[in-house]
Amino acid sequence: MNNTNKCKIILLTGYLGSGKTTLLQYILKVQNLYQVAVIQNEFSDEMGIEAPLMVDNNGDIFDSFFELPNGCICCSAKGQMMTAIQYFIEKKPNIQFIIIESNGLADPSSLIKELWADQGLNLPAELATIVGLIPSHKFKTLYELEIFRKQIIHADLLLLNFQDLCQEDDIILIEKQLKIINPNGKLLKSVRAQIDIQSIFEAEKADNKIFDQEHIHFEEVGNIAKIFLNIDTPNITQQEWNIKIGQMLWEEDLKIMRIKGLLFCKDEQVMYSLQGVEDIFEITPTNLPISNQQSISKILIIGQKITEELIKNIILSH
Amino acid sequence: MDSAIGSYICQTIDCSKPATLQCPTCIKMSLAPAYFCDQECFKRYWPIHKTYHKKQEEQDDQKNKFKFTGPLRPGKISARLFVPDHIKKPEWYLSGQPTEEMKSKLQQVVDCKTPEDIQKMRECAAIGRGALDAGHAAVKAGVTTDEIDKIVHKYIIDHDAYPSPLNYNGFKKSLCTSVNEVICHGIPDDRPLENGDIVNLDVSVYFKGFHIDLNETYFVGEVSESSKFLVEKAYTCLQKAIEICKPGTMYRDVGNVIEKYITENGLAVNRTYCGHGVGQLFHCAPTIPHYGKNKAPGFMKVGHTFTIEPMINQGTHQDILWTFDNWTAVTADGQRSAQFEHSILITEGGCEVLTARLPTSPPLDFKI
């Protein structure tokens, strides 16, 4: 997920009625800088594949979208959506952004995992930004829903929509609660999804301010908990980190939805970035030098059944 | 039943009699011959058989328009072979659809085989190995891949097992034969192998409720130095991948080992097709990419069974599909591709290659 000439994928998530389609229409109307295509992805895994609606800048519909040369192969590494996007880019090589609207009633994590394709596949498109839309005026009720919370935890950009229907106090409360399950997301406020659209096209993926914190947190909302760890790991190599994170995500009876970290790896010259969604994760080098000869790693985990003790045990065990 | 090599079985789906009468329309259309035992069977099966004529016509049209990437052209595919009644068949034998397989929880969860499961898989693997060796022994210039398919089919049914690919998602044959620029899933046809070809035979067998999957690439006569190099590297990269298979290894590391070795040798790893879990199901979790920098989840554990089957290309890693048959995957630049595959069981001490070569296996064409 770094800066390249690849086509950038922007994923819009958010509950039904949060303003995703309004935002899409607004983007297509006001933006004139980029070549943009749109996928309205109103199918879910359970429903099987239905042709999603795909339109370009001029509103032309590509209905041949799912006639794939490589469709439906039993052991294909790439999922349907990514294959479709790749095929689309071959047909329209000038496309700079593809905006995908996710299903308002579904957990977007499987779609996110699919769009977060392996580096080794060398695909012409990459997931750049996840925008989470929130209908601020319904926040209190929706926050009770697990599916709503799952739609928010992955966002890089959180759009507090329907500002006009809220009191100032409500907004402050919403911001506070969002910080618990998505402390990393950048907050924007809007009425009818009208925002400075450059903030979407030029959103910085890695907003690592969260890692400036020094102390350990544990907070819980409903059944979703957040842990922030600041831990000295002078003797863990990159390969050992891979195994430890694998244990956390695959072996223990935890349900980790999101994991993010800045890791100190023994014998390396730079810090490493950890990114993970459910059972998929990646540890890659950053260009950040190791600060003050310190061997501190910082990890943020959002999920269920997680406790600080369990996580620490996995990291510090041999 | 006359079961000599080259004899046909009545095309009618529930008939197992030997057959000599040919469908006249197939002859007139110069399609591959379809055999029937008697007029009665022919009449009964006609409503189904005649759709095959139409399909062939449409397919020929598509073939003529297709932009081939290399010199290989498809031949005629003969009609489907029969499997005797007493053999236990997978769900797709009649429907063509692996419906239960797709729905199974084993697509998400990797199971650990019990000692009884493992015993059955070993028996299944022995049949698979024998079938591949029988196919291998027949490889030479002038022999068609259809003839090799019949040999492999006969070997498998003679051992009371079912050839897993047969009618799997509608695949017409019991074996995949991938010649030269074909990466995988080539369909046996009437093209005679030529001196200088390389050919991969991919055998899968279903026996006592378990599947096994293995393949090897062979030389036909005298092949070029570059083809020898390709096939040998494809063999060696699989061996290197098997060396890291043991409890605790991350599945994602298999691709790193293969990619490193293959890139060092100036070749490319296909990215579209992956290794897979094998056992009660033909294809299930885990999915094992053969390329590096992948995020495949999971550790190998005692009792896991899966395939590793890297497809190695001389030129680009990219593949395209022969859209007129929807199976054959070829290299996007028409250069050659080679592959070896084993079914592997994770054990306490490391792994057991269930489909390993035997002292009786015909030797490979290069030093191993």
mmCIF file of N, CA and C in Angstrom, chain B residues 117-203:
data_model
loop_
_atom_site.group_PDB
_atom_site.id
_atom_site.type_symbol
_atom_site.label_atom_id
_atom_site.label_comp_id
_atom_site.label_asym_id
_atom_site.label_seq_id
_atom_site.Cartn_x
_atom_site.Cartn_y
_atom_site.Cartn_z
ATOM 1 N N ASP B 117 -7.624 -42.207 8.005
ATOM 2 C CA ASP B 117 -7.667 -41.366 6.799
ATOM 3 C C ASP B 117 -6.356 -41.508 6.025
ATOM 4 N N ILE B 118 -5.265 -41.430 6.778
ATOM 5 C CA ILE B 118 -3.939 -41.426 6.145
ATOM 6 C C ILE B 118 -3.697 -42.752 5.427
ATOM 7 N N GLN B 119 -4.151 -43.857 6.082
ATOM 8 C CA GLN B 119 -3.981 -45.171 5.443
ATOM 9 C C GLN B 119 -4.714 -45.212 4.104
ATOM 10 N N LYS B 120 -5.934 -44.668 4.088
ATOM 11 C CA LYS B 120 -6.701 -44.647 2.843
ATOM 12 C C LYS B 120 -6.026 -43.755 1.800
ATOM 13 N N MET B 121 -5.493 -42.639 2.252
ATOM 14 C CA MET B 121 -4.830 -41.740 1.304
ATOM 15 C C MET B 121 -3.581 -42.388 0.711
ATOM 16 N N ARG B 122 -2.890 -43.201 1.523
ATOM 17 C CA ARG B 122 -1.712 -43.909 0.999
ATOM 18 C C ARG B 122 -2.126 -44.905 -0.085
ATOM 19 N N GLU B 123 -3.230 -45.610 0.159
ATOM 20 C CA GLU B 123 -3.715 -46.564 -0.853
ATOM 21 C C GLU B 123 -4.105 -45.822 -2.127
ATOM 22 N N CYS B 124 -4.782 -44.699 -1.932
ATOM 23 C CA CYS B 124 -5.204 -43.870 -3.061
ATOM 24 C C CYS B 124 -3.976 -43.372 -3.832
ATOM 25 N N ALA B 125 -2.967 -42.948 -3.063
ATOM 26 C CA ALA B 125 -1.750 -42.411 -3.678
ATOM 27 C C ALA B 125 -1.028 -43.483 -4.488
ATOM 28 N N ALA B 126 -1.063 -44.725 -3.996
ATOM 29 C CA ALA B 126 -0.391 -45.818 -4.718
ATOM 30 C C ALA B 126 -1.040 -46.021 -6.086
ATOM 31 N N ILE B 127 -2.375 -45.881 -6.129
ATOM 32 C CA ILE B 127 -3.073 -46.010 -7.418
ATOM 33 C C ILE B 127 -2.704 -44.830 -8.324
ATOM 34 N N GLY B 128 -2.676 -43.634 -7.719
ATOM 35 C CA GLY B 128 -2.317 -42.439 -8.487
ATOM 36 C C GLY B 128 -0.926 -42.545 -9.072
ATOM 37 N N ARG B 129 0.007 -43.004 -8.254
ATOM 38 C CA ARG B 129 1.390 -43.152 -8.715
ATOM 39 C C ARG B 129 1.466 -44.185 -9.845
ATOM 40 N N GLY B 130 0.788 -45.291 -9.648
ATOM 41 C CA GLY B 130 0.784 -46.338 -10.679
ATOM 42 C C GLY B 130 0.190 -45.838 -11.982
ATOM 43 N N ALA B 131 -0.883 -45.046 -11.883
ATOM 44 C CA ALA B 131 -1.542 -44.522 -13.082
ATOM 45 C C ALA B 131 -0.619 -43.553 -13.813
ATOM 46 N N LEU B 132 0.058 -42.691 -13.042
ATOM 47 C CA LEU B 132 0.968 -41.725 -13.677
ATOM 48 C C LEU B 132 2.134 -42.471 -14.360
ATOM 49 N N ASP B 133 2.671 -43.476 -13.666
ATOM 50 C CA ASP B 133 3.769 -44.246 -14.250
ATOM 51 C C ASP B 133 3.336 -44.966 -15.532
ATOM 52 N N ALA B 134 2.092 -45.464 -15.529
ATOM 53 C CA ALA B 134 1.574 -46.129 -16.724
ATOM 54 C C ALA B 134 1.452 -45.134 -17.875
ATOM 55 N N GLY B 135 0.982 -43.934 -17.556
ATOM 56 C CA GLY B 135 0.891 -42.884 -18.568
ATOM 57 C C GLY B 135 2.273 -42.496 -19.073
ATOM 58 N N HIS B 136 3.197 -42.354 -18.140
ATOM 59 C CA HIS B 136 4.582 -41.976 -18.480
ATOM 60 C C HIS B 136 5.193 -42.977 -19.466
ATOM 61 N N ALA B 137 4.979 -44.254 -19.170
ATOM 62 C CA ALA B 137 5.571 -45.313 -20.003
ATOM 63 C C ALA B 137 5.081 -45.230 -21.449
ATOM 64 N N ALA B 138 3.922 -44.603 -21.659
ATOM 65 C CA ALA B 138 3.349 -44.534 -23.004
ATOM 66 C C ALA B 138 3.803 -43.294 -23.768
ATOM 67 N N VAL B 139 4.472 -42.355 -23.065
ATOM 68 C CA VAL B 139 4.840 -41.088 -23.731
ATOM 69 C C VAL B 139 5.930 -41.327 -24.771
ATOM 70 N N LYS B 140 5.616 -41.067 -26.029
ATOM 71 C CA LYS B 140 6.632 -41.047 -27.079
ATOM 72 C C LYS B 140 6.038 -40.362 -28.319
ATOM 73 N N ALA B 141 6.898 -39.959 -29.211
ATOM 74 C CA ALA B 141 6.426 -39.263 -30.416
ATOM 75 C C ALA B 141 5.423 -40.149 -31.153
ATOM 76 N N GLY B 142 4.344 -39.540 -31.622
ATOM 77 C CA GLY B 142 3.334 -40.272 -32.380
ATOM 78 C C GLY B 142 2.135 -40.705 -31.563
ATOM 79 N N VAL B 143 2.305 -40.787 -30.242
ATOM 80 C CA VAL B 143 1.188 -41.180 -29.376
ATOM 81 C C VAL B 143 0.337 -39.938 -29.079
ATOM 82 N N THR B 144 -0.982 -40.073 -29.113
ATOM 83 C CA THR B 144 -1.829 -38.917 -28.805
ATOM 84 C C THR B 144 -2.083 -38.848 -27.297
ATOM 85 N N THR B 145 -2.402 -37.636 -26.844
ATOM 86 C CA THR B 145 -2.715 -37.483 -25.417
ATOM 87 C C THR B 145 -4.029 -38.195 -25.087
ATOM 88 N N ASP B 146 -4.888 -38.346 -26.097
ATOM 89 C CA ASP B 146 -6.117 -39.111 -25.886
ATOM 90 C C ASP B 146 -5.799 -40.570 -25.563
ATOM 91 N N GLU B 147 -4.810 -41.119 -26.263
ATOM 92 C CA GLU B 147 -4.414 -42.509 -25.977
ATOM 93 C C GLU B 147 -3.853 -42.632 -24.561
ATOM 94 N N ILE B 148 -3.081 -41.623 -24.139
ATOM 95 C CA ILE B 148 -2.528 -41.668 -22.777
ATOM 96 C C ILE B 148 -3.655 -41.559 -21.753
ATOM 97 N N ASP B 149 -4.630 -40.721 -22.054
ATOM 98 C CA ASP B 149 -5.795 -40.590 -21.167
ATOM 99 C C ASP B 149 -6.479 -41.945 -20.980
ATOM 100 N N LYS B 150 -6.617 -42.687 -22.077
ATOM 101 C CA LYS B 150 -7.296 -43.992 -21.986
ATOM 102 C C LYS B 150 -6.502 -44.966 -21.128
ATOM 103 N N ILE B 151 -5.168 -44.912 -21.266
ATOM 104 C CA ILE B 151 -4.314 -45.808 -20.462
ATOM 105 C C ILE B 151 -4.469 -45.486 -18.972
ATOM 106 N N VAL B 152 -4.415 -44.195 -18.667
ATOM 107 C CA VAL B 152 -4.521 -43.763 -17.263
ATOM 108 C C VAL B 152 -5.911 -44.098 -16.720
ATOM 109 N N HIS B 153 -6.939 -43.826 -17.518
ATOM 110 C CA HIS B 153 -8.320 -44.126 -17.120
ATOM 111 C C HIS B 153 -8.481 -45.611 -16.795
ATOM 112 N N LYS B 154 -7.957 -46.431 -17.707
ATOM 113 C CA LYS B 154 -8.098 -47.878 -17.536
ATOM 114 C C LYS B 154 -7.369 -48.346 -16.277
ATOM 115 N N TYR B 155 -6.166 -47.812 -16.074
ATOM 116 C CA TYR B 155 -5.396 -48.206 -14.890
ATOM 117 C C TYR B 155 -6.200 -47.880 -13.624
ATOM 118 N N ILE B 156 -6.770 -46.686 -13.603
ATOM 119 C CA ILE B 156 -7.480 -46.237 -12.396
ATOM 120 C C ILE B 156 -8.743 -47.080 -12.157
ATOM 121 N N ILE B 157 -9.546 -47.304 -13.215
ATOM 122 C CA ILE B 157 -10.778 -48.075 -12.970
ATOM 123 C C ILE B 157 -10.466 -49.555 -12.727
ATOM 124 N N ASP B 158 -9.377 -50.054 -13.333
ATOM 125 C CA ASP B 158 -8.964 -51.437 -13.040
ATOM 126 C C ASP B 158 -8.584 -51.604 -11.572
ATOM 127 N N HIS B 159 -8.235 -50.493 -10.916
ATOM 128 C CA HIS B 159 -7.914 -50.548 -9.485
ATOM 129 C C HIS B 159 -9.089 -50.075 -8.631
ATOM 130 N N ASP B 160 -10.300 -50.123 -9.219
ATOM 131 C CA ASP B 160 -11.534 -49.804 -8.491
ATOM 132 C C ASP B 160 -11.578 -48.373 -7.963
ATOM 133 N N ALA B 161 -10.880 -47.490 -8.646
ATOM 134 C CA ALA B 161 -10.876 -46.084 -8.229
ATOM 135 C C ALA B 161 -11.477 -45.227 -9.342
ATOM 136 N N TYR B 162 -11.753 -43.961 -9.004
ATOM 137 C CA TYR B 162 -12.373 -43.033 -9.967
ATOM 138 C C TYR B 162 -11.352 -41.952 -10.328
ATOM 139 N N PRO B 163 -11.231 -41.634 -11.605
ATOM 140 C CA PRO B 163 -10.332 -40.532 -12.007
ATOM 141 C C PRO B 163 -10.984 -39.184 -11.690
ATOM 142 N N SER B 164 -10.505 -38.511 -10.622
ATOM 143 C CA SER B 164 -11.184 -37.317 -10.091
ATOM 144 C C SER B 164 -11.527 -36.245 -11.127
ATOM 145 N N PRO B 165 -10.664 -35.966 -12.121
ATOM 146 C CA PRO B 165 -11.005 -34.866 -13.041
ATOM 147 C C PRO B 165 -12.235 -35.147 -13.909
ATOM 148 N N LEU B 166 -12.587 -36.412 -14.089
ATOM 149 C CA LEU B 166 -13.648 -36.782 -15.034
ATOM 150 C C LEU B 166 -14.987 -36.157 -14.638
ATOM 151 N N ASN B 167 -15.436 -35.212 -15.479
ATOM 152 C CA ASN B 167 -16.676 -34.448 -15.282
ATOM 153 C C ASN B 167 -16.617 -33.457 -14.112
ATOM 154 N N TYR B 168 -15.439 -33.207 -13.571
ATOM 155 C CA TYR B 168 -15.285 -32.183 -12.533
ATOM 156 C C TYR B 168 -15.455 -30.819 -13.197
ATOM 157 N N ASN B 169 -16.483 -30.103 -12.815
ATOM 158 C CA ASN B 169 -16.862 -28.873 -13.520
ATOM 159 C C ASN B 169 -16.956 -29.090 -15.026
ATOM 160 N N GLY B 170 -17.359 -30.290 -15.383
ATOM 161 C CA GLY B 170 -17.578 -30.600 -16.797
ATOM 162 C C GLY B 170 -16.331 -31.008 -17.567
ATOM 163 N N PHE B 171 -15.198 -31.188 -16.894
ATOM 164 C CA PHE B 171 -13.980 -31.629 -17.598
ATOM 165 C C PHE B 171 -14.245 -32.998 -18.228
ATOM 166 N N LYS B 172 -13.879 -33.137 -19.528
ATOM 167 C CA LYS B 172 -14.334 -34.315 -20.267
ATOM 168 C C LYS B 172 -13.473 -35.552 -20.079
ATOM 169 N N LYS B 173 -12.266 -35.407 -19.550
ATOM 170 C CA LYS B 173 -11.316 -36.520 -19.551
ATOM 171 C C LYS B 173 -10.883 -36.891 -18.140
ATOM 172 N N SER B 174 -10.116 -37.975 -18.060
ATOM 173 C CA SER B 174 -9.691 -38.497 -16.761
ATOM 174 C C SER B 174 -8.325 -37.978 -16.339
ATOM 175 N N LEU B 175 -7.719 -37.187 -17.208
ATOM 176 C CA LEU B 175 -6.324 -36.770 -17.026
ATOM 177 C C LEU B 175 -6.187 -35.378 -17.634
ATOM 178 N N CYS B 176 -5.291 -34.553 -17.053
ATOM 179 C CA CYS B 176 -4.941 -33.303 -17.733
ATOM 180 C C CYS B 176 -3.600 -33.510 -18.426
ATOM 181 N N THR B 177 -3.517 -33.133 -19.697
ATOM 182 C CA THR B 177 -2.263 -33.266 -20.434
ATOM 183 C C THR B 177 -1.868 -31.883 -20.946
ATOM 184 N N SER B 178 -0.748 -31.367 -20.444
ATOM 185 C CA SER B 178 -0.361 -29.994 -20.786
ATOM 186 C C SER B 178 0.935 -30.011 -21.581
ATOM 187 N N VAL B 179 0.800 -29.688 -22.861
ATOM 188 C CA VAL B 179 1.916 -29.783 -23.800
ATOM 189 C C VAL B 179 2.550 -28.401 -24.006
ATOM 190 N N ASN B 180 3.873 -28.335 -23.986
ATOM 191 C CA ASN B 180 4.644 -27.123 -24.333
ATOM 192 C C ASN B 180 4.151 -25.859 -23.627
ATOM 193 N N GLU B 181 3.466 -24.946 -24.364
ATOM 194 C CA GLU B 181 3.077 -23.677 -23.741
ATOM 195 C C GLU B 181 1.837 -23.793 -22.853
ATOM 196 N N VAL B 182 1.268 -24.974 -22.760
ATOM 197 C CA VAL B 182 0.133 -25.147 -21.852
ATOM 198 C C VAL B 182 0.657 -25.210 -20.418
ATOM 199 N N ILE B 183 0.110 -24.342 -19.572
ATOM 200 C CA ILE B 183 0.543 -24.260 -18.170
ATOM 201 C C ILE B 183 -0.109 -25.376 -17.362
ATOM 202 N N CYS B 184 -1.410 -25.553 -17.540
ATOM 203 C CA CYS B 184 -2.127 -26.610 -16.836
ATOM 204 C C CYS B 184 -3.507 -26.811 -17.445
ATOM 205 N N HIS B 185 -4.192 -27.864 -17.034
ATOM 206 C CA HIS B 185 -5.576 -28.165 -17.422
ATOM 207 C C HIS B 185 -5.766 -28.390 -18.920
ATOM 208 N N GLY B 186 -4.697 -28.828 -19.609
ATOM 209 C CA GLY B 186 -4.853 -29.201 -21.013
ATOM 210 C C GLY B 186 -5.753 -30.426 -21.132
ATOM 211 N N ILE B 187 -6.585 -30.465 -22.174
ATOM 212 C CA ILE B 187 -7.518 -31.586 -22.356
ATOM 213 C C ILE B 187 -6.926 -32.579 -23.364
ATOM 214 N N PRO B 188 -6.854 -33.857 -22.997
ATOM 215 C CA PRO B 188 -6.331 -34.856 -23.939
ATOM 216 C C PRO B 188 -7.095 -34.815 -25.258
ATOM 217 N N ASP B 189 -6.366 -34.852 -26.378
ATOM 218 C CA ASP B 189 -7.020 -34.825 -27.686
ATOM 219 C C ASP B 189 -6.260 -35.701 -28.675
ATOM 220 N N ASP B 190 -6.583 -35.560 -29.962
ATOM 221 C CA ASP B 190 -6.006 -36.487 -30.952
ATOM 222 C C ASP B 190 -4.706 -35.979 -31.585
ATOM 223 N N ARG B 191 -4.096 -34.945 -30.972
ATOM 224 C CA ARG B 191 -2.811 -34.473 -31.505
ATOM 225 C C ARG B 191 -1.704 -35.430 -31.076
ATOM 226 N N PRO B 192 -0.983 -35.998 -32.064
ATOM 227 C CA PRO B 192 0.121 -36.882 -31.684
ATOM 228 C C PRO B 192 1.278 -36.071 -31.097
ATOM 229 N N LEU B 193 1.879 -36.583 -30.034
ATOM 230 C CA LEU B 193 3.052 -35.917 -29.462
ATOM 231 C C LEU B 193 4.159 -35.890 -30.510
ATOM 232 N N GLU B 194 4.945 -34.802 -30.512
ATOM 233 C CA GLU B 194 6.020 -34.655 -31.497
ATOM 234 C C GLU B 194 7.374 -34.680 -30.805
ATOM 235 N N ASN B 195 8.349 -35.153 -31.538
ATOM 236 C CA ASN B 195 9.716 -35.126 -31.042
ATOM 237 C C ASN B 195 10.060 -33.685 -30.648
ATOM 238 N N GLY B 196 10.564 -33.485 -29.417
ATOM 239 C CA GLY B 196 10.914 -32.137 -28.962
ATOM 240 C C GLY B 196 9.858 -31.508 -28.070
ATOM 241 N N ASP B 197 8.674 -32.106 -27.995
ATOM 242 C CA ASP B 197 7.629 -31.612 -27.079
ATOM 243 C C ASP B 197 8.019 -31.883 -25.625
ATOM 244 N N ILE B 198 7.450 -31.081 -24.726
ATOM 245 C CA ILE B 198 7.397 -31.507 -23.327
ATOM 246 C C ILE B 198 5.920 -31.684 -22.982
ATOM 247 N N VAL B 199 5.630 -32.696 -22.163
ATOM 248 C CA VAL B 199 4.226 -32.938 -21.825
ATOM 249 C C VAL B 199 4.081 -33.232 -20.334
ATOM 250 N N ASN B 200 3.122 -32.549 -19.708
ATOM 251 C CA ASN B 200 2.818 -32.796 -18.300
ATOM 252 C C ASN B 200 1.565 -33.663 -18.200
ATOM 253 N N LEU B 201 1.672 -34.717 -17.401
ATOM 254 C CA LEU B 201 0.501 -35.562 -17.114
ATOM 255 C C LEU B 201 0.085 -35.306 -15.669
ATOM 256 N N ASP B 202 -1.150 -34.859 -15.483
ATOM 257 C CA ASP B 202 -1.652 -34.534 -14.142
ATOM 258 C C ASP B 202 -2.766 -35.523 -13.780
ATOM 259 N N VAL B 203 -2.452 -36.401 -12.823
ATOM 260 C CA VAL B 203 -3.352 -37.491 -12.443
ATOM 261 C C VAL B 203 -3.999 -37.173 -11.090
#
